[in-house]
Coordinates of C-alpha atoms in Angstrom, one line a residue:
M198 CA 67.1 161.9 54.3
K199 CA 70.3 160.6 55.9
I200 CA 70.0 163.3 58.5
L201 CA 66.6 161.9 59.7
L202 CA 67.9 158.4 60.1
N203 CA 71.1 159.2 62.0
P204 CA 70.1 159.8 65.7
Y205 CA 73.0 162.2 66.4
W206 CA 72.3 164.2 63.2
L207 CA 68.6 164.1 63.9
F208 CA 69.2 165.6 67.3
C209 CA 71.6 168.2 65.8
F210 CA 69.1 169.0 63.0
S211 CA 66.1 169.5 65.3
Y212 CA 68.0 171.9 67.5
V213 CA 69.3 173.8 64.5
V214 CA 65.7 174.2 63.2
M215 CA 64.6 175.4 66.6
Y216 CA 67.4 177.8 66.9
L217 CA 66.8 179.3 63.4
L218 CA 63.1 179.6 63.9
G219 CA 63.8 181.6 67.1
L220 CA 65.8 184.1 65.0
L221 CA 62.9 184.9 62.6
G222 CA 61.6 187.8 64.7
W223 CA 58.0 186.6 64.7
S224 CA 57.4 186.9 68.4
S225 CA 58.2 189.9 70.7
L226 CA 58.7 187.4 73.5
F227 CA 61.9 186.2 71.9
S228 CA 64.9 188.4 72.6
N229 CA 68.4 187.9 71.2
Y230 CA 70.1 184.7 72.4
S231 CA 72.6 185.2 75.2
S232 CA 76.3 184.3 74.8
N233 CA 75.8 181.5 77.3
V234 CA 73.0 179.8 75.4
N235 CA 74.9 180.3 72.2
A236 CA 77.9 178.5 73.7
I237 CA 75.7 175.6 74.9
F238 CA 73.9 175.4 71.6
F239 CA 76.9 175.4 69.3
T240 CA 78.9 173.0 71.5
I241 CA 76.1 170.5 71.5
V242 CA 75.5 170.8 67.7
I243 CA 79.1 170.4 66.8
I244 CA 79.6 167.4 69.1
S245 CA 76.4 165.8 67.8
F246 CA 77.5 166.3 64.2
I247 CA 80.9 164.8 64.9
L248 CA 79.5 161.7 66.7
G249 CA 77.0 161.2 63.8
F250 CA 79.9 161.3 61.4
F251 CA 81.9 158.7 63.3
R252 CA 78.8 156.4 63.7
Y253 CA 77.7 156.8 60.1
N254 CA 78.6 153.3 58.8
K255 CA 76.9 151.7 61.8
V256 CA 73.8 153.7 61.3
V257 CA 73.6 152.8 57.6
R258 CA 73.8 149.1 58.5
V259 CA 71.2 149.4 61.2
S260 CA 68.7 151.5 59.3
K261 CA 68.2 149.1 56.4
Y262 CA 64.7 147.9 56.1
Y263 CA 63.9 144.2 56.1
P264 CA 60.5 142.4 56.0
I265 CA 59.6 140.2 59.0
N266 CA 57.7 137.0 59.1
K267 CA 54.3 136.6 60.8
S268 CA 54.2 135.1 64.2
K269 CA 51.4 133.0 65.7
N270 CA 51.8 135.0 68.9
D271 CA 50.7 138.3 67.2
D272 CA 47.0 137.4 67.6
K273 CA 47.5 136.1 71.1
M274 CA 49.2 139.3 72.2
F275 CA 46.5 141.5 70.7
Y276 CA 43.7 139.6 72.5
F277 CA 45.8 139.6 75.7
V278 CA 45.9 143.4 75.5
L279 CA 42.1 143.6 75.1
L280 CA 41.5 141.2 78.0
F281 CA 43.8 143.1 80.3
F282 CA 42.3 146.4 79.4
L283 CA 38.9 145.0 80.3
I284 CA 40.3 143.8 83.6
E285 CA 41.6 147.3 84.3
I286 CA 38.2 148.8 83.6
L287 CA 36.5 146.4 85.9
Y288 CA 39.1 147.0 88.6
S289 CA 38.9 150.8 88.3
R290 CA 35.2 151.0 87.5
N291 CA 35.9 154.1 85.4
L292 CA 37.7 155.4 82.3
P293 CA 39.9 158.4 81.9
I294 CA 38.0 159.6 78.9
L295 CA 34.8 159.9 80.9
Q296 CA 36.3 162.5 83.2
S297 CA 35.0 166.0 82.8
N298 CA 38.4 167.8 82.7
Y299 CA 42.1 167.1 82.4
S300 CA 42.9 167.7 86.1
D301 CA 40.4 165.0 87.1
I302 CA 42.3 162.6 84.7
L303 CA 45.6 163.4 86.4
D304 CA 44.1 162.9 89.9
M305 CA 42.4 159.6 89.2
N306 CA 44.0 156.2 89.8
F307 CA 43.1 154.1 86.8
G308 CA 44.3 150.5 86.2
V309 CA 45.9 147.7 88.2
P310 CA 48.6 149.1 90.5
L311 CA 52.2 148.6 89.3
L312 CA 51.1 146.7 86.2
H313 CA 49.3 149.6 84.5
G314 CA 52.6 151.6 84.2
F315 CA 54.0 148.6 82.2
F316 CA 50.8 147.9 80.3
V317 CA 50.3 151.2 78.5
P318 CA 53.8 151.3 77.0
F319 CA 53.3 147.7 75.9
I320 CA 50.2 148.8 73.9
S321 CA 52.4 151.4 72.2
Y322 CA 55.2 149.0 71.5
L323 CA 52.7 146.4 70.1
S324 CA 51.1 148.9 67.7
I325 CA 54.5 149.9 66.3
L326 CA 55.5 146.2 65.9
F327 CA 52.2 145.5 64.1
F328 CA 52.8 148.4 61.7
H329 CA 56.1 146.9 60.7
Q330 CA 54.3 143.5 60.4
Y331 CA 51.6 145.1 58.1
L332 CA 54.2 146.6 55.8
S333 CA 55.9 143.2 55.6
S334 CA 52.8 141.0 55.1
K335 CA 50.1 143.5 53.8
E336 CA 47.5 141.6 55.9
K337 CA 44.6 143.9 56.7
K338 CA 44.1 142.5 60.2
Y339 CA 47.2 144.4 61.3
V340 CA 45.6 147.6 60.3
L341 CA 42.6 146.7 62.5
Y342 CA 44.9 145.8 65.3
I343 CA 46.7 149.2 65.1
I344 CA 43.5 151.2 65.0
V345 CA 42.1 149.3 68.0
L346 CA 45.3 149.7 70.0
N347 CA 45.4 153.4 69.4
I348 CA 41.7 153.7 70.4
L349 CA 42.6 152.1 73.7
I350 CA 45.3 154.8 74.2
L351 CA 42.8 157.5 73.3
L352 CA 40.4 156.0 75.9
L353 CA 43.2 156.5 78.4
M354 CA 43.6 160.1 77.3
R355 CA 47.3 159.6 76.5
R356 CA 47.4 161.9 73.5
G357 CA 51.1 162.3 73.7
L358 CA 51.5 158.6 73.0
I359 CA 49.4 158.9 69.9
V360 CA 51.8 161.5 68.6
F361 CA 54.7 159.3 69.6
N362 CA 53.2 156.3 67.8
S363 CA 52.6 158.4 64.7
L364 CA 56.3 159.4 64.6
C365 CA 57.3 155.8 65.0
Y366 CA 55.1 154.8 62.1
M367 CA 56.6 157.5 60.0
F368 CA 60.2 156.4 60.6
V369 CA 59.3 152.7 59.9
F370 CA 57.6 153.8 56.7
I371 CA 60.6 155.8 55.7
F372 CA 62.7 152.7 56.1
Y373 CA 60.1 150.7 54.1
A374 CA 59.8 153.3 51.3
S375 CA 63.5 153.7 50.9
Y376 CA 63.8 149.9 50.5
K377 CA 60.7 149.4 48.3
F378 CA 60.7 152.4 46.0
N379 CA 64.1 154.0 46.4
K380 CA 62.6 157.4 45.6
V381 CA 64.2 159.9 48.0
N382 CA 62.7 163.0 46.4
F383 CA 59.3 161.5 46.5
L384 CA 59.8 160.8 50.2
K385 CA 61.0 164.3 50.9
T386 CA 57.9 165.8 49.3
K387 CA 55.6 163.5 51.3
L388 CA 57.3 164.3 54.5
I389 CA 57.1 168.0 54.0
A390 CA 53.4 167.7 53.2
I391 CA 52.7 165.5 56.2
S392 CA 54.7 167.9 58.5
L393 CA 52.6 170.9 57.4
V394 CA 49.4 169.0 58.0
I395 CA 50.7 168.0 61.5
L396 CA 51.7 171.5 62.3
F397 CA 48.3 172.8 61.2
V398 CA 46.4 170.3 63.2
F399 CA 48.7 170.9 66.2
G400 CA 47.8 174.6 65.9
V401 CA 44.1 173.9 65.8
I402 CA 44.2 171.7 68.9
G403 CA 46.4 174.3 70.7
N404 CA 44.0 177.1 69.9
N405 CA 41.1 175.0 71.1
R406 CA 42.9 174.2 74.4
L407 CA 43.3 177.9 74.9
G408 CA 39.5 178.4 74.4
D409 CA 40.3 180.7 71.4
E410 CA 37.0 181.9 69.8
T411 CA 38.7 184.8 68.0
G412 CA 39.8 182.9 64.9
G413 CA 43.5 182.8 66.1
D414 CA 43.9 186.3 67.5
L415 CA 44.2 185.0 71.1
I416 CA 47.4 183.0 70.4
L417 CA 48.8 185.9 68.4
N418 CA 48.4 188.2 71.4
R419 CA 49.6 185.7 74.0
G420 CA 52.6 184.7 71.8
G421 CA 53.4 188.4 71.0
A422 CA 53.1 187.9 67.3
T423 CA 55.1 190.7 65.5
Q424 CA 54.0 192.6 62.5
E425 CA 56.5 190.6 60.5
F426 CA 54.5 187.4 61.1
K427 CA 51.2 189.1 60.5
D428 CA 52.4 190.4 57.1
S429 CA 54.1 187.1 56.2
G430 CA 50.9 185.6 54.8
I431 CA 51.3 182.5 57.0
P432 CA 47.9 181.4 58.4
K433 CA 47.3 182.3 62.1
T434 CA 46.8 178.6 62.9
F435 CA 50.5 177.9 62.4
F436 CA 51.6 180.4 65.0
F437 CA 50.9 178.1 68.0
A438 CA 53.0 175.4 66.4
Y439 CA 55.7 178.0 65.7
M440 CA 55.8 179.1 69.3
Y441 CA 55.9 175.6 70.6
V442 CA 58.8 174.6 68.3
A443 CA 60.8 177.8 68.6
S444 CA 60.4 178.6 72.3
P445 CA 62.5 175.9 74.1
I446 CA 65.9 177.5 73.6
H447 CA 64.5 180.9 74.6
V448 CA 62.9 179.3 77.8
L449 CA 66.3 177.7 78.6
D450 CA 68.0 181.1 78.0
A451 CA 65.6 182.8 80.4
N452 CA 66.5 180.3 83.2
L453 CA 70.3 180.3 82.9
H454 CA 70.7 183.0 85.6
S455 CA 70.6 180.5 88.5
H456 CA 70.7 176.8 89.3
K457 CA 71.1 174.4 92.1
N458 CA 74.0 171.9 92.7
D459 CA 71.9 169.0 93.9
I460 CA 73.0 165.7 92.4
E461 CA 70.1 163.8 94.1
S462 CA 67.6 166.1 92.4
F463 CA 69.4 165.8 89.1
L464 CA 69.4 162.0 89.2
L465 CA 65.7 161.7 90.2
N466 CA 64.5 164.3 87.7
N467 CA 66.6 163.5 84.7
I468 CA 68.1 159.9 84.9
V469 CA 65.9 157.6 87.1
P470 CA 62.7 156.5 85.2
E471 CA 59.6 158.3 86.6
F472 CA 57.9 155.1 87.8
I473 CA 60.8 154.6 90.2
S474 CA 61.6 158.2 91.1
K475 CA 58.1 159.1 92.1
R476 CA 58.2 156.3 94.7
I477 CA 61.4 157.3 96.3
R478 CA 61.1 161.1 96.1
S479 CA 61.0 162.6 99.5
S480 CA 58.6 165.4 98.4
E481 CA 56.4 166.2 95.5
F482 CA 58.4 167.4 92.5
K483 CA 57.5 170.9 91.3
K484 CA 59.2 172.8 88.5
E485 CA 60.1 176.4 89.3
F486 CA 61.0 177.8 85.9
E487 CA 60.5 181.2 84.3
T488 CA 58.2 181.0 81.4
L489 CA 57.5 183.2 78.3
N490 CA 54.0 184.3 79.0
G491 CA 52.9 180.7 79.7
F492 CA 55.2 179.0 77.2
N493 CA 57.2 176.7 79.5
V494 CA 58.6 174.0 77.2
G495 CA 62.3 174.0 77.8
G496 CA 63.7 171.0 75.9
L497 CA 66.1 168.3 77.2
F498 CA 68.5 170.6 79.0
L499 CA 66.3 172.9 81.1
Q500 CA 65.7 170.7 84.1
P501 CA 69.3 169.3 84.2
Y502 CA 70.7 172.8 84.2
Y503 CA 68.4 173.9 86.9
D504 CA 69.3 170.9 89.1
Y505 CA 73.1 170.7 88.5
G506 CA 74.2 173.6 86.3
I507 CA 76.4 173.0 83.2
W508 CA 77.4 169.5 84.5
G509 CA 73.7 168.6 84.4
I510 CA 73.7 169.4 80.7
V511 CA 76.8 167.4 80.1
L512 CA 75.6 164.3 82.1
V513 CA 72.1 164.2 80.5
Y514 CA 73.7 164.5 77.0
L515 CA 76.0 161.6 77.8
Y516 CA 72.9 159.7 79.1
M517 CA 71.2 160.3 75.7
C518 CA 74.3 159.0 73.9
L519 CA 74.1 155.9 76.1
F520 CA 70.6 155.3 74.9
I521 CA 71.7 155.7 71.3
E522 CA 74.6 153.4 71.6
L523 CA 72.6 150.7 73.4
T524 CA 70.0 150.8 70.6
L525 CA 72.6 150.6 67.9
F526 CA 74.1 147.6 69.7
F527 CA 70.8 145.7 70.1
S528 CA 69.8 146.6 66.5
A529 CA 73.0 145.4 64.9
R530 CA 71.7 141.8 64.7
K531 CA 68.7 141.2 62.5
N532 CA 65.9 140.3 64.8
K533 CA 62.2 141.0 64.7
R534 CA 62.4 144.0 66.9
A535 CA 65.5 145.7 65.6
L536 CA 64.0 148.1 63.1
V537 CA 61.1 148.9 65.5
S538 CA 63.6 149.7 68.3
Y539 CA 65.5 152.0 66.0
A540 CA 62.3 153.8 64.9
I541 CA 61.3 154.3 68.6
L542 CA 64.8 155.7 69.3
L543 CA 64.5 158.2 66.5
S544 CA 61.1 159.3 67.7
I545 CA 62.4 159.8 71.2
I546 CA 65.4 161.8 69.9
L547 CA 63.1 164.1 67.9
L548 CA 60.9 164.8 70.8
L549 CA 63.8 165.5 73.1
T550 CA 63.7 169.0 71.5
F551 CA 60.8 169.7 73.7
T552 CA 61.2 167.6 76.9
N553 CA 63.3 164.9 78.5
L554 CA 61.6 161.6 77.5
L555 CA 64.5 159.6 78.7
V556 CA 62.8 159.3 82.1
S557 CA 59.2 159.0 80.9
T558 CA 58.0 155.5 81.3
G559 CA 55.5 155.6 78.5
Y560 CA 58.2 156.4 75.9
I561 CA 61.3 154.5 77.1
L562 CA 59.6 151.2 78.0
P563 CA 58.6 150.4 74.4
L564 CA 62.3 150.7 73.6
F565 CA 63.1 148.4 76.5
Y566 CA 60.5 145.9 75.3
C567 CA 62.3 145.8 72.0
W568 CA 65.6 145.0 73.7
I569 CA 64.0 142.4 75.9
F570 CA 62.0 140.6 73.2
R571 CA 64.7 140.7 70.5
G572 CA 65.4 136.9 70.5
I573 CA 63.3 136.1 67.4
K574 CA 65.6 136.1 64.5
I575 CA 64.8 137.0 60.9
K576 CA 65.3 134.0 58.5

């Protein structure tokens, strides 16, 4: 459990799991790891483990659960979100969920210009704060608030934020259960069960997106499922999740043969938040990566390496460390948002296995909101 609550160890753990899954031999698309990707992997894992060891005492202090008091502003913030969402609908005269396909959603301009990019992450932030509030007070109104806020996110077709929010709830609950029940083995069992359910649902959704009407055979063929997997007794539904989790290192490995040395591209693609970079970019950003039969998730380091080589990997890793250290600093003092900010950080770190969320507005702004609104102290 300590591994999950230490951001450096969590990052290390997630990459180790991904690396080991890629060695199982369940997909013919996966070849042996190259010496270059092995060198990158082991260097990152070792450094992350060492940093986690040196920051262990700080992490222990920060990750302790504490209940928070109700605020009169909670109701006001909830109704403000509903009011502004209605304003956005009236302004746009449409809703993303009403579009016929996903490409139409990407093309449509929904919401009040400039403000919409700040509003959606605020919904996510508020729902996580309300979850902490519910665990502290047990008031059922917060359950209703959380459900309604996530329905708003679904109406906006931001499914990734639903997954992100769920991870944040999970980490807040881990803090709470450790404080309330102090049953580590019970928590481990629950987490394993929840993880299996999530992977199963993820596989079902993935197969549906592929239009699979063969009962799972389509993803087995596309992912190059080997006889070892077919004979393992694992349900076909889990194969999509396996490919998604195990492929990032292999996708990175397939793209290590060449790279640019463009510091401007590196900064715009990997450091500068998207809501800023897309306004100052001279041309439309297009990824030009090799994929594994359509599997193109390359993790945190794929784009940085493509833009700036090995220095891109070094710099984006240092940038991640900066996020961790800033969150540890702002969470050191007991304020209303400290535990929420730490749960958000852990969720971001876990998802960095698949993509660079450090530039994604929808995921980093909730963390910034915690830092900005940290002034309310715990009595």
